[in-house]
Coordinates of C-alpha atoms and ligand atoms in Angstrom, one line a residue:
M1 CA 116.9 65.1 1.9
L2 CA 116.2 65.2 5.6
T3 CA 112.8 64.8 7.2
L4 CA 112.3 65.7 10.8
I5 CA 109.5 64.1 12.9
A6 CA 109.3 66.5 15.8
N7 CA 107.6 66.6 19.2
I8 CA 107.0 62.9 19.3
K9 CA 105.2 62.0 22.5
T10 CA 107.0 58.7 22.8
L11 CA 109.5 57.2 20.4
V12 CA 109.3 53.5 20.9
Q13 CA 111.9 50.7 20.4
V14 CA 115.0 52.8 20.1
R15 CA 118.1 50.6 20.1
D16 CA 121.5 52.2 20.0
E17 CA 123.5 49.0 19.6
A18 CA 123.1 46.2 17.1
I19 CA 120.8 44.0 19.3
S20 CA 119.5 41.4 16.9
R21 CA 116.8 39.9 19.1
V22 CA 115.4 40.0 22.7
S23 CA 114.9 37.0 24.8
G24 CA 113.2 36.0 28.0
H25 CA 112.9 38.7 30.7
Q26 CA 114.6 41.2 28.5
M27 CA 111.5 41.2 26.4
K28 CA 109.7 43.3 29.1
Y29 CA 112.1 46.1 28.3
L30 CA 111.1 48.3 25.4
P31 CA 113.4 51.3 25.2
Q32 CA 111.6 54.6 24.7
I33 CA 112.3 58.4 24.5
E34 CA 109.7 60.9 25.7
N35 CA 109.3 64.1 23.8
A36 CA 111.6 63.0 21.0
Y37 CA 112.7 63.9 17.5
L38 CA 113.5 61.5 14.7
I39 CA 115.4 62.5 11.6
L40 CA 115.2 60.5 8.4
E41 CA 117.6 60.7 5.5
G42 CA 116.0 59.3 2.3
D43 CA 114.9 55.8 3.2
R44 CA 117.1 55.5 6.3
I45 CA 117.1 56.6 10.0
H46 CA 119.6 59.4 10.3
S47 CA 119.3 60.3 14.0
Y48 CA 117.0 60.5 17.0
G49 CA 117.0 61.8 20.6
P50 CA 115.1 64.1 23.0
M51 CA 113.7 67.3 21.5
S52 CA 116.1 69.2 23.9
A53 CA 119.0 67.8 21.9
L54 CA 117.6 68.5 18.4
P55 CA 120.7 69.2 16.2
M56 CA 120.8 72.3 14.0
L57 CA 120.5 70.8 10.5
Q58 CA 119.1 71.8 7.1
I59 CA 115.7 70.1 7.3
N60 CA 113.6 69.7 4.1
E61 CA 110.3 68.6 5.6
T62 CA 108.9 68.6 9.2
I63 CA 106.1 66.3 10.5
D64 CA 104.6 67.3 13.8
A65 CA 103.9 64.3 16.0
S66 CA 102.6 66.0 19.1
G67 CA 100.6 63.6 21.3
R68 CA 101.5 60.7 19.0
I69 CA 103.6 57.6 19.4
V70 CA 106.2 56.6 16.8
L71 CA 107.4 53.0 16.5
P72 CA 109.0 50.8 13.9
T73 CA 106.5 49.1 11.5
W74 CA 105.4 45.6 12.3
V75 CA 107.5 42.8 10.8
D76 CA 105.2 39.9 9.8
S77 CA 107.4 36.8 9.5
H78 CA 104.7 34.2 8.6
T79 CA 101.9 34.7 6.0
H80 CA 100.2 32.9 3.2
L81 CA 99.3 36.2 1.5
V82 CA 98.9 34.7 -2.0
F83 CA 95.7 32.7 -2.4
A84 CA 92.9 32.5 -4.9
A85 CA 89.7 32.5 -2.8
S86 CA 88.3 32.9 0.7
R87 CA 87.0 29.8 2.7
E88 CA 84.1 31.1 4.8
Q89 CA 82.1 27.9 4.3
E90 CA 84.7 26.0 6.3
F91 CA 84.4 28.6 9.0
V92 CA 80.7 27.9 9.2
D93 CA 81.3 24.1 9.1
R94 CA 83.6 24.5 12.1
I95 CA 80.9 26.4 14.0
N96 CA 78.6 23.5 13.2
G97 CA 81.0 21.1 14.8
L98 CA 83.6 19.9 12.2
S99 CA 87.2 20.2 13.3
Y100 CA 90.0 21.7 11.2
A101 CA 91.5 18.2 10.8
E102 CA 88.2 16.6 9.7
I103 CA 87.6 19.3 7.1
A104 CA 91.2 18.8 5.8
A105 CA 90.7 15.0 5.6
K106 CA 87.6 15.5 3.5
G107 CA 89.6 17.4 0.9
G108 CA 88.8 20.8 2.3
G109 CA 91.3 23.1 3.9
I110 CA 94.6 23.4 2.1
L111 CA 93.4 21.1 -0.8
N112 CA 90.4 23.4 -1.3
S113 CA 92.7 26.4 -1.7
A114 CA 94.9 24.4 -4.0
A115 CA 92.0 23.5 -6.3
K116 CA 91.0 27.2 -6.5
L117 CA 94.6 28.3 -7.1
A118 CA 95.2 25.8 -9.9
T119 CA 92.6 27.6 -12.1
A120 CA 93.4 31.2 -11.1
P121 CA 95.5 33.1 -13.7
E122 CA 98.8 34.5 -12.4
E123 CA 97.8 38.0 -13.1
L124 CA 94.6 37.7 -11.0
L125 CA 96.6 36.2 -8.1
Y126 CA 99.1 39.1 -8.4
E127 CA 96.3 41.7 -8.3
Q128 CA 94.6 40.1 -5.3
A129 CA 97.9 39.9 -3.5
V130 CA 98.7 43.5 -4.2
G131 CA 95.3 44.6 -2.7
R132 CA 96.0 42.6 0.4
L133 CA 99.6 43.9 0.7
E134 CA 98.6 47.5 0.3
H135 CA 95.9 47.1 3.0
L136 CA 98.4 45.5 5.4
I137 CA 100.9 48.4 4.8
Q138 CA 98.2 50.8 5.9
L139 CA 97.8 48.7 9.0
G140 CA 101.5 49.2 9.8
T141 CA 103.2 46.1 8.3
G142 CA 106.5 47.1 6.9
A143 CA 108.1 43.7 6.0
I144 CA 106.5 40.4 5.3
E145 CA 107.3 36.8 4.6
I146 CA 105.0 35.0 2.1
K147 CA 104.7 31.3 1.5
S148 CA 103.8 29.1 -1.5
G149 CA 101.9 26.0 -0.5
Y150 CA 98.5 26.3 -2.2
G151 CA 100.0 25.1 -5.5
L152 CA 101.0 21.5 -4.6
S153 CA 101.9 20.9 -8.3
T154 CA 105.0 22.1 -10.0
E155 CA 103.2 24.5 -12.2
S156 CA 101.1 26.0 -9.5
E157 CA 103.9 26.3 -6.9
L158 CA 106.0 28.1 -9.5
K159 CA 103.0 30.3 -10.3
M160 CA 102.7 31.3 -6.6
L161 CA 106.4 31.9 -6.2
R162 CA 106.5 34.1 -9.3
V163 CA 103.7 36.2 -7.9
I164 CA 105.8 36.7 -4.7
R165 CA 108.8 37.5 -6.8
R166 CA 106.8 40.2 -8.7
L167 CA 105.7 41.6 -5.3
K168 CA 109.3 41.8 -4.2
E169 CA 110.2 43.7 -7.4
D170 CA 107.3 46.1 -7.3
Y171 CA 107.5 46.9 -3.6
P172 CA 111.2 47.4 -3.0
H173 CA 110.4 49.6 0.1
I174 CA 108.7 46.5 1.7
P175 CA 111.3 43.8 2.4
I176 CA 109.6 40.5 1.3
K177 CA 110.9 37.0 1.9
S178 CA 109.5 33.9 0.2
S179 CA 109.2 30.3 1.5
F180 CA 108.7 27.2 -0.6
L181 CA 105.9 25.2 1.0
A182 CA 105.0 22.5 -1.5
A183 CA 105.1 20.2 1.6
H184 CA 101.9 21.9 3.0
A185 CA 99.6 18.9 2.3
F186 CA 99.6 15.7 0.2
P187 CA 97.5 16.1 -2.9
M188 CA 94.7 13.5 -3.0
V189 CA 96.4 11.4 -5.7
Y190 CA 99.4 11.0 -3.4
K191 CA 97.4 10.1 -0.2
E192 CA 98.5 6.5 -0.4
N193 CA 102.0 7.2 -1.8
H194 CA 103.6 10.0 0.2
Q195 CA 107.1 9.2 -1.0
A196 CA 106.1 9.8 -4.6
Y197 CA 105.0 13.4 -3.8
I198 CA 108.1 14.0 -1.6
D199 CA 110.3 12.8 -4.5
K200 CA 108.5 15.1 -6.9
I201 CA 109.1 18.0 -4.6
I202 CA 112.8 17.1 -4.2
T203 CA 113.7 16.1 -7.7
E204 CA 111.3 18.2 -9.8
M205 CA 110.2 21.3 -8.0
L206 CA 113.2 22.2 -5.8
P207 CA 115.7 22.4 -8.7
L208 CA 113.4 24.7 -10.6
V209 CA 112.6 26.9 -7.6
A210 CA 116.2 27.2 -6.6
G211 CA 117.4 27.6 -10.2
E212 CA 115.1 30.6 -10.7
G213 CA 116.0 32.0 -7.2
L214 CA 112.3 31.9 -6.3
A215 CA 112.6 31.1 -2.6
D216 CA 114.5 32.2 0.5
Y217 CA 113.4 29.4 2.8
M218 CA 112.1 25.9 2.8
D219 CA 108.9 25.3 4.8
V220 CA 107.2 22.0 5.8
F221 CA 103.9 21.4 7.7
C222 CA 105.2 18.9 10.2
E223 CA 102.0 17.6 11.7
Q224 CA 100.0 14.4 12.2
G225 CA 98.0 13.8 9.0
F226 CA 100.4 16.0 7.1
F227 CA 104.2 15.5 7.0
S228 CA 105.9 13.2 9.5
V229 CA 109.3 13.9 11.1
T230 CA 111.1 11.5 8.8
E231 CA 109.4 13.1 5.8
T232 CA 110.2 16.5 7.1
E233 CA 113.9 15.6 7.5
Q234 CA 114.2 14.4 3.9
L235 CA 112.6 17.7 2.7
L236 CA 114.7 20.0 4.9
E237 CA 117.9 18.2 3.9
A238 CA 117.1 18.6 0.2
G239 CA 116.2 22.2 0.7
L240 CA 119.6 22.9 2.5
K241 CA 121.4 21.3 -0.5
H242 CA 119.8 24.0 -2.6
G243 CA 120.7 26.7 -0.2
L244 CA 117.2 27.1 1.4
K245 CA 117.2 27.4 5.2
P246 CA 114.3 25.8 7.0
K247 CA 111.4 27.8 8.5
I248 CA 108.7 25.4 9.4
H249 CA 105.1 24.8 10.6
A250 CA 105.5 22.9 13.9
N251 CA 103.3 21.7 16.7
Q252 CA 100.0 23.3 15.6
L253 CA 97.7 20.5 16.4
H254 CA 99.9 18.0 18.2
R255 CA 103.4 17.7 19.7
S256 CA 104.5 16.5 16.3
G257 CA 108.3 16.5 16.8
G258 CA 108.4 19.6 14.5
V259 CA 110.2 21.8 16.9
Q260 CA 113.0 19.2 17.4
V261 CA 113.4 18.5 13.7
G262 CA 113.5 22.3 13.0
V263 CA 116.2 22.9 15.6
K264 CA 118.1 19.9 14.3
Y265 CA 118.3 21.5 10.9
N266 CA 119.0 24.9 12.3
A267 CA 115.7 26.4 11.2
V268 CA 115.5 30.2 11.2
S269 CA 112.2 29.8 13.0
V270 CA 109.7 27.2 14.1
D271 CA 106.1 28.5 13.8
H272 CA 102.7 27.9 15.5
L273 CA 103.7 26.1 18.7
E274 CA 100.2 25.6 20.2
S275 CA 101.3 22.2 21.6
M276 CA 104.5 22.4 23.6
G277 CA 106.2 20.5 26.4
E278 CA 109.6 20.3 28.2
E279 CA 111.4 18.5 25.4
E280 CA 110.5 21.2 22.9
I281 CA 111.6 23.9 25.2
E282 CA 114.9 22.1 25.8
A283 CA 115.5 21.7 22.1
L284 CA 115.0 25.5 21.6
R285 CA 117.2 26.5 24.4
G286 CA 120.8 26.9 23.2
S287 CA 119.6 26.9 19.5
N288 CA 119.4 29.9 17.2
T289 CA 115.9 29.0 16.1
I290 CA 113.2 31.5 16.9
P291 CA 110.0 30.3 18.4
T292 CA 107.3 32.1 16.5
L293 CA 103.7 32.1 17.8
L294 CA 100.7 32.5 15.6
P295 CA 97.9 33.2 18.0
G296 CA 95.6 34.6 15.3
A297 CA 95.1 31.0 14.0
A298 CA 94.4 29.7 17.6
F299 CA 91.9 32.5 18.0
F300 CA 90.2 31.9 14.7
L301 CA 90.1 28.1 15.1
G302 CA 89.0 28.4 18.8
M303 CA 92.0 26.3 19.9
H304 CA 94.1 26.5 23.0
Y305 CA 96.7 29.3 22.8
Q306 CA 100.5 29.0 22.7
P307 CA 102.3 29.0 26.1
A308 CA 104.0 32.3 25.6
R309 CA 104.8 32.7 29.3
M310 CA 106.5 29.3 29.5
L311 CA 108.7 30.2 26.5
I312 CA 109.6 33.6 27.9
D313 CA 110.4 32.1 31.3
A314 CA 112.7 29.7 29.5
D315 CA 114.6 32.7 28.3
L316 CA 113.6 32.3 24.6
P317 CA 113.2 35.0 22.0
V318 CA 109.5 34.9 21.3
C319 CA 108.2 36.2 18.0
L320 CA 104.6 36.9 16.9
A321 CA 103.4 36.7 13.4
S322 CA 99.9 36.8 11.7
D323 CA 99.8 33.5 9.7
F324 CA 97.4 35.5 7.4
N325 CA 95.7 32.8 5.2
P326 CA 92.2 32.0 4.0
G327 CA 91.7 29.0 6.3
T328 CA 93.0 29.5 9.8
C329 CA 93.5 33.2 10.0
P330 CA 91.9 35.4 7.4
S331 CA 93.4 38.6 8.9
G332 CA 96.9 40.0 8.6
N333 CA 96.1 42.8 11.0
M334 CA 99.1 43.0 13.4
N335 CA 97.3 45.5 15.6
T336 CA 94.6 42.9 16.4
L337 CA 97.4 40.4 17.0
L338 CA 98.9 42.7 19.6
T339 CA 95.6 42.6 21.6
I340 CA 95.4 38.8 21.3
A341 CA 98.9 38.4 22.5
C342 CA 98.2 40.6 25.5
T343 CA 94.8 39.2 26.5
Q344 CA 95.2 35.5 25.6
L345 CA 98.9 34.8 25.8
R346 CA 99.4 37.2 28.8
M347 CA 102.2 39.0 27.2
T348 CA 102.8 42.6 28.3
P349 CA 102.4 45.3 25.6
E350 CA 106.2 45.7 25.7
E351 CA 106.8 42.0 25.2
A352 CA 104.3 41.9 22.4
V353 CA 105.8 44.9 20.6
N354 CA 109.3 43.4 20.9
A355 CA 107.9 40.1 19.5
Q356 CA 106.4 41.7 16.4
T357 CA 109.1 44.2 15.6
L358 CA 112.7 43.2 16.6
N359 CA 112.1 39.4 17.0
G360 CA 110.0 39.4 13.8
A361 CA 112.9 41.0 11.9
A362 CA 115.2 38.3 13.3
A363 CA 112.7 35.6 12.2
M364 CA 113.2 36.9 8.6
E365 CA 116.9 37.6 8.9
L366 CA 116.2 41.3 8.6
E367 CA 117.7 42.4 11.9
Q368 CA 120.1 44.8 10.2
E369 CA 117.3 46.5 8.3
M370 CA 114.1 46.4 10.3
G371 CA 112.5 46.0 13.8
S372 CA 113.9 49.0 15.7
I373 CA 114.6 52.7 15.6
S374 CA 118.4 52.5 15.0
V375 CA 120.7 54.7 13.0
G376 CA 121.0 53.2 9.5
K377 CA 118.0 51.0 9.6
R378 CA 115.1 51.5 7.2
A379 CA 112.9 54.5 7.9
S380 CA 109.9 52.2 8.2
L381 CA 107.6 53.8 10.8
I382 CA 104.1 53.9 12.3
I383 CA 102.8 57.2 13.5
T384 CA 99.8 56.7 15.7
R385 CA 96.8 59.0 16.3
P386 CA 97.0 61.0 19.6
V387 CA 96.9 58.2 22.2
P388 CA 97.5 58.3 26.0
S389 CA 100.1 55.6 26.2
L390 CA 101.7 52.6 24.4
A391 CA 99.4 50.2 26.3
Y392 CA 96.4 52.0 24.8
L393 CA 97.3 50.4 21.4
P394 CA 96.4 46.8 22.4
Y395 CA 93.8 48.0 24.9
A396 CA 91.6 49.9 22.4
F397 CA 91.1 46.8 20.3
G398 CA 89.4 47.0 17.0
E399 CA 90.2 50.7 16.7
N400 CA 92.5 51.8 14.0
L401 CA 94.9 54.0 15.9
I402 CA 97.4 54.4 13.0
E403 CA 97.4 57.9 11.5
R404 CA 100.3 57.4 9.1
V405 CA 102.7 54.8 7.9
I406 CA 106.1 55.8 6.4
V407 CA 107.9 53.1 4.4
Ligands
NIG1 O1 99.6 28.1 9.1 N1 98.9 24.9 9.3 C1 99.1 24.9 8.1 N2 99.1 25.9 7.3 C2 98.3 27.1 7.5 C3 96.9 26.9 7.2 C4 96.6 26.6 5.9 C5 95.2 26.5 5.5 O2 94.3 26.0 6.2 O3 94.9 27.0 4.4 C6 98.5 27.7 8.9 O4 97.6 27.7 9.7
FE2 FE1 101.0 29.1 8.3

């Protein structure tokens, strides 16, 4: 079964060879073909090229993409898609002067979400997550990482992870990775006894999570007031013993040491990175760890943005992800993220597209499957409405310029 997408104004992110990520100044380069064709075979990319070289094949279905841009779907490598309730009251509290850290210290924030999640039935959590996921697919997201971390008890963490597993089973056309984030905050009862909670995660939760194959990665919120570097080390080591590679929250509010500890344990990615300096850059250089920026959270909290230019100038492979969650970024819209990356992080449209396609795929270890228009990769595509250029996508912010998503 062959599907032809014909007369594509611009086919974006075409990569012949198996490039797994793009770094530094290479990020400005986004390979494109004007007036292109793309042929899909079942769920895979069969071939592509200029219309002038369209091969003579038995085509079953043709989609005309005149005036339209075709690009790979967004790969969102950092979300907290499963949650029980919104938190708009904290949003109002912040407008009235409280900080994110002050709200968290009072039992709001992550602990607020954990209290709501504890009483939510698994079925309801699943239905809410399905609604969010389907909405994100319409907005062009074709692969997604989802974290636990609003459970903070054995029962609730397992409940979240089982919801994610069910999403994986029911959406096989959307690659989903799950991260175990019990180390997201200390429950109130453990405020004075951190080690007891860490022991509980390591000796009670991890064996169950790993035993049921419920997680792909181990996540820790390494931050002042949350998990220290030493605590993070213990947790990452335990995760590795169970086969879970790290993917961590680092340097959101302070230079927490999170980047260095992530690199030390060969994390797939270190995410957030609002607060960065030379030592962090040095640690990332020469490592395989992908620096993942979550500017949606900085936007929504009114914080300073991630130094994307500094990371790109240091020749690093910058990735962008949404951080969709009810507290710090209640939107998983990767199209809005594109605009924030361009206007606030001063990334070019080409750099931003590379960051949320190919480098997003690398940050989920999906570089063989997703992130570019390459023969054999998944036919996971965004077809835009008629638009004048690629730069028009981040430029016309707030518009929905996606006509069709194929996954
Ligand atoms: O990535 N920073 C830690 N975790 C989430 C926010 C969690 C929350 O406030 O619910 C984040 O921003
Ligand atoms: Fe997060």
